[in-house]
Coordinates of C-alpha atoms in Angstrom, one line a residue:
M141 CA -44.1 -7.9 56.6
T142 CA -45.9 -10.9 58.7
L143 CA -47.1 -10.1 62.1
V144 CA -46.0 -12.2 65.0
R145 CA -49.1 -14.4 66.3
L146 CA -48.7 -15.9 69.8
P147 CA -51.2 -18.3 71.4
F148 CA -54.7 -17.5 72.1
K149 CA -54.7 -16.7 75.4
T150 CA -51.1 -15.5 75.5
A151 CA -52.1 -12.6 73.4
A152 CA -55.8 -12.4 74.8
A153 CA -54.2 -11.8 78.3
L154 CA -51.4 -9.4 76.9
A155 CA -54.2 -7.3 75.5
A156 CA -56.2 -7.7 78.8
A157 CA -53.4 -6.3 80.9
G158 CA -52.9 -3.4 78.3
A159 CA -56.4 -2.2 78.7
A160 CA -56.3 -2.4 82.8
L161 CA -53.4 0.1 82.4
V162 CA -55.5 2.1 80.6
L163 CA -57.7 2.0 83.2
G164 CA -56.0 2.7 85.9
S165 CA -54.3 5.6 84.0
T166 CA -57.8 7.5 83.9
M167 CA -57.2 7.8 87.7
L168 CA -54.3 9.8 87.2
P169 CA -53.7 12.9 86.0
W170 CA -52.5 13.4 82.0
T171 CA -51.3 16.7 82.2
W172 CA -50.5 19.6 84.8
T173 CA -52.2 22.6 83.6
S174 CA -56.4 22.8 82.9
S175 CA -55.4 24.4 79.5
F176 CA -56.2 21.8 77.8
P177 CA -59.8 20.9 77.3
G178 CA -61.3 19.0 80.1
D179 CA -59.1 19.5 83.0
L180 CA -57.3 16.4 83.1
T181 CA -55.1 17.3 86.2
V182 CA -57.1 15.8 88.7
A183 CA -56.3 12.3 90.2
F184 CA -59.5 9.8 90.9
Y185 CA -62.2 12.1 89.2
P186 CA -61.9 11.1 85.0
A187 CA -63.3 14.1 83.0
G188 CA -63.1 14.7 79.5
N189 CA -60.8 12.5 76.9
Q190 CA -60.5 10.5 80.6
L191 CA -63.9 9.4 80.8
I192 CA -64.1 8.4 76.8
T193 CA -60.9 6.3 77.6
L194 CA -62.3 4.5 80.2
V195 CA -65.3 3.0 79.0
S196 CA -63.5 1.8 76.1
A197 CA -61.1 0.4 78.3
V198 CA -63.8 -1.1 80.2
L199 CA -65.1 -2.9 76.9
A200 CA -62.2 -3.9 76.2
L201 CA -61.8 -5.6 79.8
L202 CA -65.1 -7.2 79.2
F203 CA -64.4 -8.4 75.4
A204 CA -61.2 -10.0 76.9
V205 CA -63.0 -11.8 80.1
A206 CA -65.2 -13.3 77.4
A207 CA -62.4 -14.3 75.0
L208 CA -60.0 -15.8 78.2
S209 CA -63.3 -17.9 79.5
G210 CA -63.3 -21.4 79.0
P211 CA -65.8 -23.8 77.2
R212 CA -68.1 -24.2 80.0
F213 CA -68.3 -20.2 81.2
A214 CA -68.1 -18.9 77.4
V215 CA -70.5 -16.3 76.4
L216 CA -69.7 -16.0 73.2
P217 CA -67.6 -18.2 70.3
A218 CA -64.1 -18.6 70.1
G219 CA -64.1 -17.0 67.3
R220 CA -66.2 -14.3 67.9
A221 CA -64.5 -13.4 70.9
A222 CA -61.5 -12.6 69.0
R223 CA -62.1 -10.5 66.4
A224 CA -64.5 -8.3 68.9
L225 CA -61.8 -8.2 71.6
R226 CA -59.6 -6.7 68.4
G227 CA -61.5 -4.4 67.5
A228 CA -61.8 -2.9 71.3
C229 CA -58.5 -3.2 71.6
F230 CA -58.1 -0.8 68.6
G231 CA -60.6 1.3 69.8
V232 CA -58.9 1.7 73.0
A233 CA -55.7 2.5 71.8
A234 CA -57.3 4.8 69.1
C235 CA -58.9 6.8 71.6
T236 CA -55.9 6.8 74.1
L237 CA -53.1 7.7 71.7
Y238 CA -55.2 10.5 70.2
G239 CA -56.0 12.3 73.5
V240 CA -52.0 11.7 74.8
A241 CA -51.1 13.1 71.5
A242 CA -53.1 16.2 71.5
I243 CA -52.1 17.1 74.5
A244 CA -48.3 17.4 73.5
W245 CA -49.5 19.0 70.3
E246 CA -51.6 21.5 72.1
L247 CA -49.5 22.5 74.6
G248 CA -46.0 21.7 73.0
G249 CA -44.6 18.3 73.9
V250 CA -44.6 15.6 75.9
A251 CA -43.1 17.6 79.0
N252 CA -46.8 18.6 79.2
W253 CA -47.6 14.8 80.0
E254 CA -47.9 14.0 83.6
P255 CA -47.2 10.0 84.8
G256 CA -51.1 9.2 83.9
A257 CA -50.5 10.1 80.5
Y258 CA -47.2 8.0 80.5
V259 CA -49.2 4.8 81.7
A260 CA -51.7 5.2 79.3
A261 CA -49.7 5.6 76.1
V262 CA -48.0 2.7 77.5
G263 CA -51.0 0.5 78.4
S264 CA -52.9 1.0 74.5
L265 CA -49.5 -0.2 72.9
L266 CA -49.6 -3.0 74.9
A267 CA -53.5 -3.4 74.2
L268 CA -53.0 -3.1 70.7
A269 CA -50.0 -4.9 70.4
G270 CA -51.8 -7.8 72.1
A271 CA -54.9 -7.3 69.3
L272 CA -52.6 -7.8 67.0
A273 CA -50.7 -10.8 67.8
L274 CA -53.8 -12.9 68.1
P275 CA -54.2 -15.7 65.9
A276 CA -55.8 -15.3 62.6
D277 CA -59.7 -15.1 62.7
G278 CA -61.4 -18.1 63.6
E279 CA -64.5 -19.0 62.4
A280 CA -67.4 -16.5 62.7
V281 CA -69.8 -18.9 64.5
P282 CA -73.6 -17.6 64.0
I283 CA -75.1 -16.5 66.9
A284 CA -78.6 -17.4 68.2
W285 CA -80.7 -16.7 71.3
R286 CA -83.8 -16.4 72.4
L287 CA -84.8 -14.7 75.7
P288 CA -88.7 -14.6 77.7
A289 CA -90.9 -11.6 76.5
A290 CA -90.5 -9.6 80.0
V291 CA -86.5 -9.7 79.9
E292 CA -86.5 -9.0 76.2
I293 CA -89.0 -5.5 76.5
A294 CA -86.4 -5.0 79.6
A295 CA -83.1 -5.4 77.3
V296 CA -85.0 -3.3 74.7
L297 CA -85.8 0.0 76.8
V298 CA -82.2 -0.3 78.3
L299 CA -80.5 -0.5 75.1
V300 CA -82.5 2.7 73.3
F301 CA -82.2 4.4 76.7
G302 CA -78.7 3.7 76.6
G303 CA -78.2 4.9 72.9
M304 CA -79.8 7.8 73.9
L305 CA -77.6 8.7 76.7
L306 CA -74.6 8.4 74.5
L307 CA -76.0 10.4 71.7
S308 CA -76.6 12.8 74.4
Y309 CA -73.0 12.6 75.8
G310 CA -71.7 12.9 72.4
L311 CA -74.0 16.1 71.5
A312 CA -73.1 17.6 74.8
T313 CA -69.3 17.6 74.2
E314 CA -67.6 21.2 74.6
H315 CA -64.3 20.7 72.6
T316 CA -63.1 19.2 69.8
E317 CA -60.4 17.0 70.9
Q318 CA -63.2 15.3 72.9
F319 CA -65.7 15.0 70.5
L320 CA -63.2 13.6 68.2
A321 CA -62.0 10.9 70.8
F322 CA -65.6 10.2 71.3
C323 CA -65.8 9.4 67.3
L324 CA -63.1 7.2 67.3
A325 CA -64.3 5.4 70.8
A326 CA -67.9 4.9 69.3
G327 CA -66.7 3.7 65.9
F328 CA -64.1 1.0 67.1
A329 CA -66.8 0.2 69.6
V330 CA -69.5 -0.5 67.3
R331 CA -66.7 -2.4 65.5
A332 CA -66.3 -4.5 67.8
V333 CA -70.0 -5.6 68.8
K334 CA -70.6 -6.3 65.0
E335 CA -67.5 -8.7 65.2
S336 CA -69.1 -10.1 68.1
G337 CA -72.1 -11.5 66.4
L338 CA -74.4 -9.8 68.8
P339 CA -76.5 -7.5 66.7
G340 CA -78.1 -10.6 65.0
P341 CA -79.9 -11.6 68.0
V342 CA -80.4 -7.9 69.3
K343 CA -82.0 -7.1 65.9
D344 CA -84.4 -10.1 65.9
M345 CA -85.1 -8.9 69.4
F346 CA -85.8 -5.8 68.3
T347 CA -87.9 -6.9 64.8
R348 CA -90.1 -9.0 68.2
R349 CA -90.6 -6.4 70.1
R350 CA -90.9 -3.7 67.7
Y351 CA -93.7 -1.7 69.7
A352 CA -91.9 -1.9 72.8
T353 CA -89.0 -0.4 70.6
G354 CA -91.1 2.2 68.8
V355 CA -92.8 3.3 72.7
A356 CA -89.4 3.3 74.1
A357 CA -87.6 5.2 70.9
L358 CA -90.5 8.1 71.6
V359 CA -89.9 8.8 75.1
A360 CA -86.4 8.5 74.8
A361 CA -86.9 11.1 72.5
V362 CA -89.0 13.0 74.4
G363 CA -86.9 12.7 77.7
F364 CA -83.8 14.5 75.9
A365 CA -86.0 17.7 75.9
L366 CA -87.2 17.3 79.4
V367 CA -83.8 16.9 80.7
Q368 CA -81.8 19.7 79.2
T369 CA -81.2 22.8 80.6
G370 CA -80.5 25.5 78.1
D371 CA -81.3 26.1 74.0
A372 CA -77.5 24.9 73.2
Y373 CA -78.9 21.3 72.5
T374 CA -82.5 21.3 72.0
S375 CA -82.1 24.0 69.0
L376 CA -79.0 21.7 67.4
A377 CA -81.9 19.0 67.8
A378 CA -84.8 20.8 66.3
N379 CA -82.7 21.5 63.6
I380 CA -81.5 17.8 62.9
L381 CA -84.9 16.8 63.0
V382 CA -86.1 19.2 60.5
F383 CA -83.5 18.1 58.0
G384 CA -84.6 14.4 59.2
A385 CA -88.0 14.9 58.0
V386 CA -87.3 16.3 54.7
A387 CA -84.6 13.4 54.1
L388 CA -87.2 10.9 54.8
G389 CA -89.7 12.8 52.2
L390 CA -86.7 12.6 49.8
N391 CA -86.4 8.9 50.7
I392 CA -89.9 7.9 49.0
V393 CA -88.3 9.9 46.0
V394 CA -84.9 8.3 45.5
G395 CA -85.0 5.4 47.8
L396 CA -88.3 3.9 47.0
S397 CA -89.0 5.4 43.6
G398 CA -85.5 5.8 42.6
L399 CA -85.6 9.4 40.8
L400 CA -82.8 11.5 41.1
D401 CA -84.1 14.7 42.9
L402 CA -81.3 17.4 43.0
G403 CA -83.9 20.1 43.8
Y404 CA -85.7 18.5 46.5
V405 CA -85.1 21.3 49.1
A406 CA -87.2 24.1 47.1
F407 CA -90.4 21.7 48.4
L408 CA -89.0 22.6 51.9
G409 CA -88.8 26.5 50.9
V410 CA -92.2 26.3 49.2
G411 CA -94.1 24.8 53.0
A412 CA -91.7 27.7 54.9
Y413 CA -92.7 30.7 52.6
V414 CA -96.4 29.6 52.5
A415 CA -96.1 29.6 56.2
A416 CA -94.0 32.7 56.5
L417 CA -96.8 34.4 54.6
V418 CA -99.6 33.5 56.7
S419 CA -97.8 34.0 60.0
G420 CA -99.1 37.6 60.7
S421 CA -95.5 38.7 60.4
T422 CA -95.1 42.5 59.9
Y423 CA -92.9 41.6 56.6
S424 CA -95.3 39.6 55.1
R425 CA -97.4 40.5 52.0
F426 CA -100.3 39.2 53.6
A427 CA -99.8 41.3 57.1
G428 CA -102.6 40.9 59.1
E429 CA -104.5 38.0 61.4
P430 CA -102.3 34.6 61.4
L431 CA -104.3 31.2 60.2
P432 CA -104.5 28.9 62.5
F433 CA -101.4 26.2 62.6
W434 CA -103.0 23.4 61.4
A435 CA -104.6 25.5 58.2
A436 CA -101.0 27.0 57.6
M437 CA -99.7 23.6 57.5
L438 CA -102.3 22.1 55.4
A439 CA -101.6 25.3 52.8
G440 CA -97.6 24.2 52.7
M441 CA -98.2 20.8 52.4
V442 CA -100.8 21.9 49.5
V443 CA -98.9 24.2 47.7
A444 CA -95.7 22.1 47.3
V445 CA -97.9 19.2 46.0
I446 CA -99.0 21.6 43.5
A447 CA -94.9 22.9 43.3
G448 CA -94.4 18.8 42.9
V449 CA -97.1 18.0 40.4
I450 CA -96.1 21.1 38.0
I451 CA -92.5 20.0 37.7
G452 CA -93.1 16.6 37.6
A453 CA -96.1 16.6 35.3
P454 CA -93.7 17.3 32.0
T455 CA -90.4 16.0 33.2
L456 CA -90.9 12.6 34.6
R457 CA -91.1 11.0 31.1
V458 CA -87.4 11.6 31.3
R459 CA -85.2 9.1 32.8
G460 CA -81.6 8.8 34.8
D461 CA -79.3 12.2 34.5
Y462 CA -81.8 13.8 32.3
L463 CA -84.3 13.9 35.2
A464 CA -81.8 15.1 37.6
I465 CA -80.8 18.2 35.7
V466 CA -84.1 19.2 35.0
T467 CA -84.7 18.7 38.9
L468 CA -81.3 20.9 39.2
G469 CA -83.1 23.6 37.0
F470 CA -86.0 23.5 39.5
G471 CA -84.7 24.1 42.9
E472 CA -82.9 27.1 41.2
I473 CA -85.8 28.3 39.2
F474 CA -87.3 28.4 42.7
R475 CA -84.4 30.3 44.6
I476 CA -84.5 32.8 41.7
L477 CA -88.2 33.2 41.5
V478 CA -88.7 33.9 45.5
N479 CA -85.5 36.3 45.0
N480 CA -87.1 38.6 42.2
L481 CA -90.4 38.7 43.9
D482 CA -89.8 41.6 45.7
G483 CA -91.9 44.1 44.4
I484 CA -88.9 45.6 41.9
S485 CA -88.0 42.6 39.8
G486 CA -91.6 41.4 40.1
P487 CA -94.5 41.5 41.9
H488 CA -94.5 42.1 45.8
V489 CA -94.9 38.8 47.5
T490 CA -91.7 37.4 48.9
N491 CA -89.5 40.9 49.8
G492 CA -86.9 39.4 47.3
P493 CA -83.3 38.7 48.8
N494 CA -84.4 39.7 52.4
G495 CA -86.8 37.6 52.8
I496 CA -89.4 37.4 55.6
P497 CA -88.0 37.8 59.2
N498 CA -89.7 38.4 62.3
I499 CA -91.9 35.4 61.6
P500 CA -94.4 35.0 65.3
D501 CA -93.7 32.0 67.6
L502 CA -96.8 29.4 67.1
V503 CA -99.5 29.5 69.6
V504 CA -101.4 25.9 69.4
L505 CA -104.8 25.4 71.7
G506 CA -103.3 28.7 73.8
Y507 CA -99.7 27.1 74.3
D508 CA -97.0 29.7 73.0
F509 CA -93.9 27.8 71.9
G510 CA -92.1 31.3 72.3
E511 CA -92.6 31.1 76.0
E512 CA -91.1 28.7 78.7
H513 CA -93.1 26.6 80.6
H514 CA -92.7 24.4 83.6
F515 CA -93.8 20.8 83.9
L516 CA -93.4 18.8 87.5
G517 CA -90.3 20.9 88.4
L518 CA -88.8 20.7 84.7
T519 CA -88.4 24.0 82.2
I520 CA -89.5 23.6 79.0
G521 CA -87.9 26.3 76.7
R522 CA -88.8 27.6 73.1
F523 CA -86.5 25.2 71.3
A524 CA -87.6 22.1 73.5
N525 CA -91.1 23.1 72.4
Y526 CA -90.4 22.9 69.1
Y527 CA -88.3 19.9 69.6
L528 CA -91.4 18.2 70.4
L529 CA -93.7 19.4 67.6
L530 CA -91.0 18.2 65.5
I531 CA -91.1 14.4 67.1
A532 CA -94.8 14.5 66.4
V533 CA -93.8 15.6 63.3
I534 CA -91.6 12.8 62.4
A535 CA -93.7 10.2 63.9
F536 CA -96.4 11.1 61.3
V537 CA -93.7 10.7 58.2
V538 CA -92.3 7.3 59.5
F539 CA -96.2 6.5 59.7
V540 CA -96.7 7.8 56.2
F541 CA -93.7 5.8 55.1
H542 CA -94.3 2.5 56.7
R543 CA -97.7 2.3 55.0
V544 CA -96.8 3.2 51.7
A545 CA -93.6 1.4 51.4
D546 CA -95.6 -1.7 52.3
S547 CA -98.8 -1.0 50.1
R548 CA -99.2 -1.9 46.4
I549 CA -98.2 1.6 45.5
G550 CA -95.1 1.1 47.6
R551 CA -94.3 -2.2 45.4
A552 CA -95.0 -0.7 42.5
W553 CA -92.2 1.9 43.0
V554 CA -89.7 -0.9 44.1
A555 CA -90.7 -2.2 40.6
I556 CA -89.9 0.5 38.7
R557 CA -86.7 1.7 41.0
E558 CA -85.0 -2.2 39.9
D559 CA -86.6 -2.1 36.4
E560 CA -88.9 0.6 35.1
T561 CA -89.1 -1.2 31.3
A562 CA -89.7 -4.4 33.2
A563 CA -92.4 -3.2 35.8
E564 CA -94.7 -1.3 32.7
A565 CA -94.6 -4.5 30.9
M566 CA -96.5 -5.8 33.7
G567 CA -99.0 -3.4 33.8
I568 CA -97.3 -0.9 36.1
N569 CA -98.0 2.8 35.2
G570 CA -94.7 3.9 35.7
Y571 CA -95.6 8.0 35.0
R572 CA -98.5 7.6 37.2
F573 CA -96.6 5.9 39.8
K574 CA -93.6 8.5 39.7
L575 CA -95.8 11.4 39.8
L576 CA -97.6 10.2 42.9
A577 CA -94.0 9.9 44.1
F578 CA -93.2 13.3 43.3
G579 CA -96.2 14.4 45.0
L580 CA -96.0 12.8 48.2
G581 CA -92.5 13.5 49.0
A582 CA -92.9 17.6 48.0
A583 CA -95.9 17.3 50.8
L584 CA -93.6 15.8 53.4
A585 CA -91.1 18.3 52.7
G586 CA -93.9 21.2 52.7
L587 CA -95.1 19.8 56.2
A588 CA -91.5 20.0 57.7
G589 CA -90.9 23.4 55.9
T590 CA -94.3 25.2 57.8
V591 CA -92.3 24.1 61.3
Q592 CA -88.9 25.2 59.7
A593 CA -90.2 28.9 59.1
H594 CA -91.3 28.9 62.5
V595 CA -88.3 27.9 64.3
T596 CA -85.6 30.0 62.1
T597 CA -87.9 32.8 62.4
T598 CA -86.8 34.2 59.0
V599 CA -86.9 32.5 55.8
T600 CA -84.7 33.7 52.6
P601 CA -83.7 32.5 49.2
D602 CA -80.8 31.9 50.4
Q603 CA -81.6 29.1 52.7
Y604 CA -82.3 26.9 49.8
Q605 CA -79.7 26.4 47.7
F606 CA -78.8 22.9 45.5
L607 CA -75.2 23.2 47.7
S608 CA -74.4 25.9 50.4
T609 CA -71.5 25.3 53.4
A610 CA -74.4 24.4 55.5
P611 CA -77.6 22.1 55.6
P612 CA -80.3 22.0 54.9
N613 CA -79.8 22.0 50.9
S614 CA -80.3 19.6 47.9
A615 CA -77.3 17.7 48.2
F616 CA -76.8 17.2 52.0
L617 CA -80.1 16.0 52.0
L618 CA -79.0 13.2 48.8
A619 CA -75.8 12.5 51.2
A620 CA -78.6 12.0 54.0
V621 CA -80.3 9.2 52.2
V622 CA -77.4 7.6 50.4
L623 CA -75.0 7.4 53.4
G624 CA -77.5 6.3 55.7
G625 CA -79.3 3.8 53.4
M626 CA -82.1 4.5 50.6
G627 CA -85.2 2.7 51.2
T628 CA -85.3 2.5 55.1
V629 CA -86.7 4.8 58.1
S630 CA -83.8 5.1 60.2
G631 CA -81.4 5.4 57.5
P632 CA -81.8 9.2 56.1
L633 CA -82.5 10.1 60.1
V634 CA -78.6 8.7 60.8
G635 CA -77.8 10.2 57.7
G636 CA -78.9 13.2 58.4
F637 CA -78.2 13.5 62.0
L638 CA -74.1 12.8 60.7
L639 CA -74.2 15.4 58.1
F640 CA -75.4 17.8 60.8
V641 CA -73.4 17.3 63.7
V642 CA -70.3 16.4 62.4
P643 CA -69.6 20.1 61.1
E644 CA -70.8 21.7 63.9
K645 CA -69.1 20.0 66.1
F646 CA -65.6 19.9 64.1
E647 CA -64.9 23.9 64.4
F648 CA -61.5 23.7 62.5
F649 CA -63.4 22.7 60.1
A650 CA -65.8 25.2 59.6
D651 CA -64.2 26.7 55.8
K652 CA -63.5 23.2 55.1
Q653 CA -67.0 21.4 55.4
L654 CA -66.9 20.0 51.4
L655 CA -63.8 18.7 51.7
L656 CA -65.2 17.1 54.8
F657 CA -68.2 16.0 53.0
G658 CA -66.6 14.9 49.9
A659 CA -64.0 12.4 52.0
T660 CA -66.9 10.9 53.8
L661 CA -68.4 10.0 50.4
I662 CA -65.7 8.6 49.5
L663 CA -64.8 6.7 52.5
M664 CA -68.6 5.5 52.4
M665 CA -68.5 4.2 48.8
R666 CA -65.7 2.3 49.7
L667 CA -66.2 0.7 53.1
R668 CA -70.1 0.7 53.2
P669 CA -71.6 1.3 49.8
E670 CA -75.1 -0.1 50.9
G671 CA -75.4 2.7 53.8
L672 CA -75.0 2.7 57.6
V673 CA -78.4 1.2 57.8
P674 CA -78.9 -0.6 55.0
S675 CA -82.7 -2.8 53.6
R676 CA -82.5 -6.0 53.0
Q677 CA -82.1 -5.9 49.6
A678 CA -78.8 -3.6 49.1
R679 CA -77.8 -5.9 51.9
L680 CA -77.8 -8.9 49.8
E681 CA -76.6 -6.9 46.5
F682 CA -73.4 -5.8 47.8
H683 CA -72.4 -8.7 50.0
E684 CA -74.0 -11.5 48.5
E685 CA -71.1 -13.7 48.7
E686 CA -70.9 -12.9 52.4
I687 CA -74.3 -13.7 53.1
A688 CA -73.9 -17.0 50.9
D689 CA -71.0 -18.2 52.8
A690 CA -72.7 -17.9 56.5
E691 CA -76.1 -19.6 55.0
A692 CA -74.1 -22.5 54.3
H693 CA -72.1 -22.3 57.3
A694 CA -75.0 -22.2 59.5
A695 CA -76.6 -25.0 57.4
V696 CA -73.7 -27.2 58.2
G697 CA -74.0 -26.5 61.8
R698 CA -77.1 -27.5 61.9
E699 CA -76.6 -30.7 60.4
P700 CA -76.4 -34.1 62.5
A701 CA -73.1 -35.2 63.5
G702 CA -71.4 -37.2 61.3
V703 CA -73.1 -35.5 58.1
K704 CA -70.6 -34.0 56.2
A705 CA -71.2 -30.4 54.2

């Protein structure tokens, strides 16, 4: 079937008219009853799904204005504007039609629609028709601009804090209907912005202002904890940071060194059990005066490194699937071992399947992490305290990752990952460097485990399995690295965030999380095999032809007039 193509301005105007209708519909009631989550019964007060639709419609209108602007006032090249408008209109149609369809489905038919829902449905269909009627994609002309330093720093701050606000809004969505609409709108918005060509110069700007970016990200992350009024989201955020810290450690083993480790969660368990045993818990075999946190942290890291060396020394001479099987066995051995150290099947150390409960909260320099603290009129609760501590842990792990990845050791790891035989032929001791990667990754996981023990207040063997219905586990950690992007810093953090949050928000997938997990991996392999935040090398490997075409096009555009490619 061939789509009907309209003149560019006609199709863009149709898409703009549809987006304007959708925008107006958010000021009208969508349904008559507050039974649908979000209370969409009030006029001139967008809420729930209406608010998400409103933002999507505004984005589509902005791209429509950019597309309809003449050459004299053009903000984006015509081809880029058309691509962005199409993606934005798809987002408007997706989140709007989902919202009105959900009303009809949950309340029992379209009779529950109010005028706003009808206007929204018609407007979204018009926007979709305009997007489909746009002429075939024009040339994706590269965009290149550079702003004054002060303007770029201000833009970095605005973008970082804006991203944090969007993230906070997504976490704060109370209902599955609203979260799914948010995911649809955010996904198509990202696609539209990518098609506009803006990510290129924005990425260059963040690279030039990397110190401002780091400071802004740190301030925004700290600000998230300070503005929370309860523990609901800070507890989720703290667990995400634990998961992200462990995923970053695994990224050294898998992403940089290319070693497939299927039992990595055991190192997290080693750190957690060491911290629990020296925490002063009455259920600990070594109950008594607790060690200071810095001592417990070092003990957890050291024991995790020893465990990594013990498992790595005899096994790292094997490669590929054989190494994966051995590490999988190590993960199961750890779980069985702590399960049997109950005083019956073995020595009395870990309380067996009962684990070590009632782990006391940390007290560092007189600051009790279990108590609420008040600062400048703000209340910092228990999970906010641990969240802020984990921010410091993440900053340390990122620092270590950066320093190691850019060093001679990091380059040796990359060489081993690409071709171990060739690396050894060039004089790299593959065994020694792989053992070093294993030990460093284990140390970072042990560090995260020492904090996790105090966050959860209980450690049990069942928390550290290869595969379970909830993270952290080895399969989800590996998926976070692959999903986010191997060999990068932000990739595992993004992957860990998605794998932790999505099952939490999709309540109807409570008993089908593994199905959702498998479907996500299949889609990633098909649509973005390099990961959500790929390294430059991965992007070149998977999109070599596309990048070569874009560079050739850019080179032709730079040639003097009258010169043909």
